[in-house]
Short mmCIF file of C-alpha atoms in Angstrom, two decimals:
data_model
loop_
_atom_site.label_atom_id
_atom_site.label_comp_id
_atom_site.label_asym_id
_atom_site.label_seq_id
_atom_site.Cartn_x
_atom_site.Cartn_y
_atom_site.Cartn_z
CA MET A 112 -137.39 219.30 -141.08
CA ASN A 113 -134.60 221.47 -142.31
CA VAL A 114 -132.14 219.61 -144.20
CA LEU A 115 -128.70 221.27 -145.15
CA LEU A 116 -127.26 219.41 -148.22
CA PHE A 117 -123.61 219.70 -149.06
CA GLY A 118 -122.68 218.89 -152.77
CA ALA A 119 -125.84 219.58 -154.38
CA ASN A 120 -124.44 219.65 -158.11
CA GLY A 121 -122.83 216.09 -157.99
CA GLN A 122 -124.43 213.21 -159.46
CA LEU A 123 -125.61 212.21 -155.93
CA GLY A 124 -126.14 215.64 -154.89
CA GLN A 125 -128.86 216.26 -157.78
CA GLU A 126 -130.79 212.96 -156.95
CA LEU A 127 -130.52 213.90 -153.18
CA LEU A 128 -132.56 217.27 -153.93
CA ARG A 129 -135.18 215.14 -155.48
CA ALA A 130 -135.30 212.64 -152.73
CA LEU A 131 -135.02 214.80 -149.84
CA ALA A 132 -137.58 217.55 -150.81
CA PRO A 133 -140.72 215.74 -149.30
CA LEU A 134 -139.01 215.55 -145.93
CA GLY A 135 -139.15 219.46 -145.59
CA THR A 136 -136.87 222.16 -146.45
CA VAL A 137 -133.56 221.36 -148.29
CA THR A 138 -130.94 224.12 -148.13
CA ALA A 139 -128.69 223.26 -151.14
CA THR A 140 -124.92 224.34 -151.03
CA THR A 141 -122.60 224.07 -153.83
CA ARG A 142 -118.83 225.36 -154.26
CA SER A 143 -119.88 227.73 -157.02
CA GLY A 144 -123.07 228.80 -155.16
CA SER A 145 -125.34 227.93 -158.07
CA LEU A 146 -127.19 224.68 -158.85
CA ALA A 147 -127.02 222.58 -162.01
CA ASP A 148 -129.96 224.36 -163.40
CA GLY A 149 -128.41 227.70 -162.97
CA SER A 150 -130.43 228.55 -159.87
CA PRO A 151 -128.54 230.15 -156.82
CA CYS A 152 -127.97 228.30 -153.51
CA ASP A 153 -125.43 228.92 -150.56
CA VAL A 154 -121.74 228.36 -151.14
CA ALA A 155 -119.78 225.87 -149.34
CA ASP A 156 -116.24 225.56 -150.47
CA PHE A 157 -114.77 222.36 -149.15
CA ASN A 158 -111.27 223.70 -150.23
CA GLN A 159 -111.76 225.80 -147.13
CA PRO A 160 -113.05 223.72 -144.50
CA ALA A 161 -112.63 226.59 -141.83
CA THR A 162 -115.45 228.58 -143.45
CA LEU A 163 -118.14 226.00 -143.06
CA ALA A 164 -118.95 226.28 -139.27
CA ALA A 165 -120.16 229.64 -140.10
CA LEU A 166 -122.68 228.49 -142.53
CA LEU A 167 -124.06 225.73 -140.28
CA ASP A 168 -124.29 228.40 -137.63
CA ARG A 169 -126.41 230.72 -140.04
CA VAL A 170 -128.56 227.75 -141.50
CA GLN A 171 -129.10 225.91 -138.01
CA PRO A 172 -130.27 222.64 -139.85
CA ASP A 173 -132.11 219.69 -138.20
CA VAL A 174 -129.87 217.09 -140.35
CA VAL A 175 -126.84 217.37 -142.45
CA VAL A 176 -126.21 215.18 -145.35
CA ASN A 177 -122.82 215.66 -146.78
CA ALA A 178 -122.61 214.56 -150.40
CA ALA A 179 -119.41 216.84 -151.11
CA ALA A 180 -116.10 215.16 -151.92
CA TYR A 181 -113.10 215.18 -154.03
CA THR A 182 -113.56 212.17 -156.44
CA ALA A 183 -110.91 212.59 -159.03
CA VAL A 184 -109.34 209.40 -158.03
CA ASP A 185 -106.16 209.61 -160.25
CA ARG A 186 -105.57 213.52 -159.77
CA ALA A 187 -105.73 212.81 -156.07
CA GLU A 188 -102.35 211.30 -156.29
CA GLU A 189 -100.82 214.34 -157.06
CA ASP A 190 -103.18 216.65 -155.32
CA ARG A 191 -103.02 214.94 -151.95
CA ASP A 192 -103.84 218.36 -150.09
CA ALA A 193 -106.81 219.29 -151.91
CA ALA A 194 -108.13 215.50 -151.50
CA TRP A 195 -107.47 215.76 -147.89
CA ARG A 196 -108.90 219.20 -147.36
CA ALA A 197 -112.20 218.03 -149.03
CA ASN A 198 -112.54 214.48 -147.96
CA ALA A 199 -111.26 214.63 -144.28
CA ASP A 200 -110.76 218.06 -142.85
CA ALA A 201 -114.29 219.35 -144.02
CA PRO A 202 -116.15 216.37 -142.98
CA GLY A 203 -114.33 216.85 -139.58
CA VAL A 204 -115.38 220.24 -139.24
CA ILE A 205 -119.17 219.37 -140.01
CA ALA A 206 -119.09 216.38 -137.82
CA ARG A 207 -117.83 218.51 -134.77
CA TRP A 208 -120.42 221.15 -135.34
CA CYS A 209 -123.18 218.32 -135.69
CA ALA A 210 -122.04 216.67 -132.50
CA ALA A 211 -122.14 219.80 -130.44
CA ALA A 212 -125.58 220.61 -131.93
CA GLY A 213 -127.21 217.48 -131.31
CA VAL A 214 -127.81 217.05 -135.30
CA PRO A 215 -127.43 213.88 -137.00
CA LEU A 216 -124.76 213.81 -139.96
CA VAL A 217 -125.23 211.77 -143.02
CA HIS A 218 -121.93 211.08 -144.87
CA TYR A 219 -120.96 208.90 -147.61
CA SER A 220 -117.89 206.84 -148.18
CA THR A 221 -116.28 204.52 -150.83
CA ASP A 222 -115.38 201.05 -151.44
CA TYR A 223 -111.88 202.32 -152.18
CA VAL A 224 -111.48 202.29 -148.19
CA PHE A 225 -110.64 198.51 -148.91
CA ASP A 226 -107.58 197.04 -150.90
CA GLY A 227 -109.72 194.93 -153.00
CA GLN A 228 -107.62 191.78 -151.97
CA GLY A 229 -110.88 189.87 -150.80
CA SER A 230 -112.78 187.02 -152.11
CA ARG A 231 -116.05 187.70 -150.42
CA ALA A 232 -118.26 190.72 -150.08
CA TYR A 233 -116.62 193.11 -147.53
CA LEU A 234 -118.47 193.72 -144.24
CA GLU A 235 -118.62 197.01 -142.33
CA ASP A 236 -116.11 196.04 -139.93
CA ASP A 237 -113.63 194.50 -142.01
CA ALA A 238 -110.18 195.70 -142.11
CA THR A 239 -109.34 198.79 -144.24
CA ALA A 240 -106.45 199.37 -146.23
CA PRO A 241 -106.75 201.98 -149.06
CA LEU A 242 -104.44 201.71 -152.16
CA GLY A 243 -104.18 205.35 -152.89
CA VAL A 244 -104.93 209.08 -151.68
CA TYR A 245 -108.45 209.14 -152.50
CA GLY A 246 -109.36 206.05 -150.54
CA GLN A 247 -106.80 207.04 -147.72
CA SER A 248 -108.45 210.73 -147.79
CA LYS A 249 -112.14 209.06 -147.70
CA LEU A 250 -111.36 206.59 -144.89
CA ALA A 251 -109.71 209.55 -142.72
CA GLY A 252 -112.93 211.48 -143.37
CA GLU A 253 -114.75 208.44 -141.71
CA ASP A 254 -112.63 208.62 -139.05
CA ALA A 255 -113.07 212.27 -138.43
CA VAL A 256 -116.93 211.79 -138.50
CA ARG A 257 -116.82 208.82 -135.90
CA ALA A 258 -114.19 210.70 -133.51
CA ALA A 259 -116.59 213.81 -133.36
CA GLY A 260 -118.77 211.67 -131.12
CA GLY A 261 -122.30 212.82 -132.59
CA ARG A 262 -125.03 210.76 -134.26
CA HIS A 263 -123.61 209.73 -137.64
CA LEU A 264 -124.80 207.50 -140.42
CA ILE A 265 -121.61 206.85 -142.89
CA PHE A 266 -123.00 205.01 -146.14
CA ARG A 267 -120.12 203.41 -148.09
CA THR A 268 -121.16 202.96 -151.54
CA ALA A 269 -119.51 201.91 -154.92
CA TRP A 270 -119.52 202.36 -158.66
CA VAL A 271 -122.05 205.27 -158.60
CA TYR A 272 -123.63 206.47 -161.74
CA ALA A 273 -126.93 208.23 -163.14
CA SER A 274 -128.49 209.39 -166.27
CA HIS A 275 -126.76 212.73 -165.94
CA SER A 276 -123.41 214.01 -164.80
CA ALA A 277 -119.73 212.27 -165.41
CA ASN A 278 -119.92 208.68 -164.87
CA PHE A 279 -118.98 205.22 -166.53
CA LEU A 280 -122.69 204.56 -168.06
CA ARG A 281 -122.33 208.18 -169.65
CA THR A 282 -118.90 207.55 -171.10
CA MET A 283 -119.86 204.08 -172.45
CA LEU A 284 -123.12 205.42 -174.28
CA ARG A 285 -120.86 208.34 -175.80
CA VAL A 286 -117.99 206.26 -177.01
CA GLY A 287 -120.13 203.31 -177.83
CA ALA A 288 -121.91 205.73 -180.41
CA GLU A 289 -118.55 206.77 -181.82
CA ARG A 290 -116.33 203.43 -181.93
CA GLU A 291 -117.05 199.94 -183.21
CA VAL A 292 -114.84 198.10 -180.59
CA LEU A 293 -114.38 199.31 -177.05
CA ARG A 294 -111.52 197.65 -174.54
CA VAL A 295 -113.02 197.34 -170.98
CA VAL A 296 -111.24 196.06 -167.90
CA ALA A 297 -112.56 192.82 -166.99
CA ASP A 298 -110.63 191.90 -163.78
CA GLN A 299 -112.29 194.48 -161.57
CA VAL A 300 -115.33 193.48 -159.99
CA GLY A 301 -117.78 195.21 -158.04
CA THR A 302 -121.61 196.43 -157.89
CA PRO A 303 -123.00 199.34 -160.14
CA THR A 304 -125.29 201.46 -158.02
CA PRO A 305 -127.60 204.11 -159.07
CA ALA A 306 -127.13 207.60 -157.34
CA ALA A 307 -130.90 207.32 -157.08
CA LEU A 308 -130.93 204.41 -155.26
CA ILE A 309 -128.49 205.99 -152.74
CA ALA A 310 -130.46 209.10 -152.50
CA ASP A 311 -133.98 207.25 -152.03
CA VAL A 312 -132.41 205.02 -149.32
CA THR A 313 -131.20 208.03 -147.54
CA ALA A 314 -134.49 209.51 -147.44
CA GLN A 315 -136.18 206.57 -146.22
CA VAL A 316 -133.41 205.99 -143.34
CA LEU A 317 -133.81 209.54 -142.09
CA GLN A 318 -137.60 208.89 -141.59
CA HIS A 319 -136.66 205.93 -139.60
CA PRO A 320 -137.83 206.06 -136.00
CA GLY A 321 -134.65 204.56 -134.58
CA ARG A 322 -131.76 206.45 -133.27
CA LEU A 323 -129.20 204.16 -135.07
CA SER A 324 -125.52 205.39 -135.82
CA GLY A 325 -122.87 203.76 -137.27
CA THR A 326 -121.49 202.63 -140.56
CA TRP A 327 -123.26 200.69 -143.31
CA HIS A 328 -122.63 199.49 -147.03
CA LEU A 329 -125.22 200.95 -149.41
CA THR A 330 -125.03 199.45 -152.89
CA ALA A 331 -127.32 197.53 -155.29
CA SER A 332 -126.95 193.70 -154.83
CA GLY A 333 -124.94 191.36 -156.72
CA GLN A 334 -121.75 191.84 -158.74
CA THR A 335 -120.11 192.30 -162.03
CA SER A 336 -116.93 193.57 -163.81
CA TRP A 337 -116.65 196.82 -165.42
CA HIS A 338 -116.66 194.63 -168.85
CA GLY A 339 -119.93 193.07 -167.74
CA PHE A 340 -121.53 196.50 -166.86
CA ALA A 341 -120.53 197.90 -170.19
CA GLU A 342 -122.03 194.80 -172.09
CA ALA A 343 -125.14 195.23 -170.09
CA ILE A 344 -125.38 199.03 -170.67
CA PHE A 345 -125.14 198.30 -174.24
CA ALA A 346 -127.67 195.44 -174.33
CA GLN A 347 -130.27 197.90 -172.64
CA ALA A 348 -129.20 200.82 -174.84
CA GLN A 349 -130.14 198.95 -177.98
CA ALA A 350 -133.22 197.47 -176.69
CA GLY A 351 -134.34 201.10 -175.70
CA GLY A 352 -133.60 202.47 -178.76
CA VAL A 353 -130.75 204.80 -177.11
CA LEU A 354 -128.02 203.29 -179.57
CA ALA A 355 -129.05 201.98 -183.02
CA ARG A 356 -126.03 199.67 -183.15
CA VAL A 357 -123.79 198.39 -180.17
CA PRO A 358 -119.96 198.21 -180.16
CA VAL A 359 -117.80 194.83 -179.68
CA VAL A 360 -116.71 195.26 -176.09
CA GLU A 361 -113.26 193.49 -175.71
CA ALA A 362 -112.44 192.21 -172.36
CA ILE A 363 -108.76 193.48 -170.93
CA SER A 364 -106.93 193.22 -167.76
CA THR A 365 -106.28 196.12 -165.37
CA ALA A 366 -102.52 195.54 -166.61
CA ASP A 367 -103.50 196.63 -170.10
CA TYR A 368 -104.90 200.10 -168.90
CA PRO A 369 -102.66 201.39 -166.50
CA THR A 370 -103.59 204.64 -164.26
CA PRO A 371 -101.94 206.64 -161.85
CA ALA A 372 -103.99 205.26 -158.74
CA LYS A 373 -104.53 201.96 -158.02
CA ARG A 374 -107.63 200.46 -158.17
CA PRO A 375 -109.03 197.53 -155.81
CA ALA A 376 -109.64 194.53 -157.86
CA TRP A 377 -112.64 193.22 -155.78
CA SER A 378 -115.17 195.99 -154.49
CA VAL A 379 -118.28 193.93 -153.71
CA LEU A 380 -119.74 195.26 -150.42
CA ASP A 381 -122.29 193.33 -148.27
CA ASN A 382 -125.36 195.29 -147.87
CA GLY A 383 -126.96 192.73 -145.50
CA ARG A 384 -126.63 195.15 -142.54
CA LEU A 385 -128.19 198.02 -143.90
CA GLN A 386 -131.31 195.89 -145.20
CA GLN A 387 -131.85 194.16 -141.88
CA ASP A 388 -131.28 197.62 -139.68
CA PHE A 389 -133.68 199.60 -141.72
CA GLY A 390 -136.09 196.95 -143.03
CA LEU A 391 -135.00 197.62 -146.89
CA GLN A 392 -134.56 195.48 -149.67
CA LEU A 393 -132.13 196.54 -152.18
CA PRO A 394 -132.56 195.58 -156.01
CA SER A 395 -130.06 193.80 -158.16
CA TRP A 396 -127.46 196.08 -160.00
CA GLN A 397 -129.35 194.79 -163.12
CA ASP A 398 -132.72 196.06 -162.12
CA GLY A 399 -131.10 199.29 -161.06
CA LEU A 400 -129.60 199.64 -164.57
CA LYS A 401 -133.04 199.18 -166.15
CA GLN A 402 -134.48 201.80 -164.10
CA VAL A 403 -131.79 204.40 -164.96
CA MET A 404 -131.63 203.48 -168.86
CA ALA A 405 -135.58 203.96 -168.68
CA GLY A 406 -135.04 207.53 -167.91
CA ILE A 407 -132.73 208.09 -171.11
CA ALA A 408 -134.54 209.32 -174.35
CA PRO A 409 -134.26 206.98 -177.47
CA ALA A 410 -131.82 208.29 -180.01
CA GLY A 411 -133.51 210.94 -182.20
CA THR A 412 -135.96 212.00 -179.78
CA ALA A 413 -136.56 215.83 -179.76
CA THR A 414 -135.73 217.35 -176.56
CA ARG A 415 -136.36 221.01 -175.45
#
């Protein structure tokens, strides 16, 4: 199987490089033309969507996995055109090529397509109502993929993190080592989801004998707030020797931490359809965190 991977340098893309490797040949692409380890790869510039068809023509993949996206939620409010090119226009170009070639496309979306006013876990066919440019552009990308008419697997996920790249977990570990007191939002609720889990599920689904096409919610199971996630991070960091001491984590409201883009207060996605359709069992967010933290070296460990 020849897999073309867009966005290989992101936190999900790096995990996909690992998870997809056993499936065959993975042609990795990044905007810079180099991977995180400095090795060269193909160039795919999502700021120039029209250039992507030529790359697809040259590679002739058997399956395409699109993990590239404009994810700077706050910056998107002032940079709408760039967010739209990367999150809507580029996926549309890719999806139309895949549809014409009969190639399945895996595409990732977000909990931000919902307005966060719910009180139960969102189902895939619940009404969407994004609050900001990021969510609007990601929803437009979903629509473009569906409109192309080819076989597609859209995975909506949320609160993605890893032991590498820029994310909430790494930010907490950094500032937690520097400060005695942290203030973390407690009135936004969702499901922390390891990038490795998303990548592993993607690899499993691509080996599924069925020809399913549609939209699924791919997150860990359960729910917590950012404040609850932070406390769990610090508890495990201390237990694993990653931090010698942990800060006090004060709970604050969203109003106490204003941002340019509005965030959905309720981001819990129902992952039951994914588990049923593909025979999967998704772990709790707590178990997912344990697995990620197990890969982080204790403080003071010598590394090369």
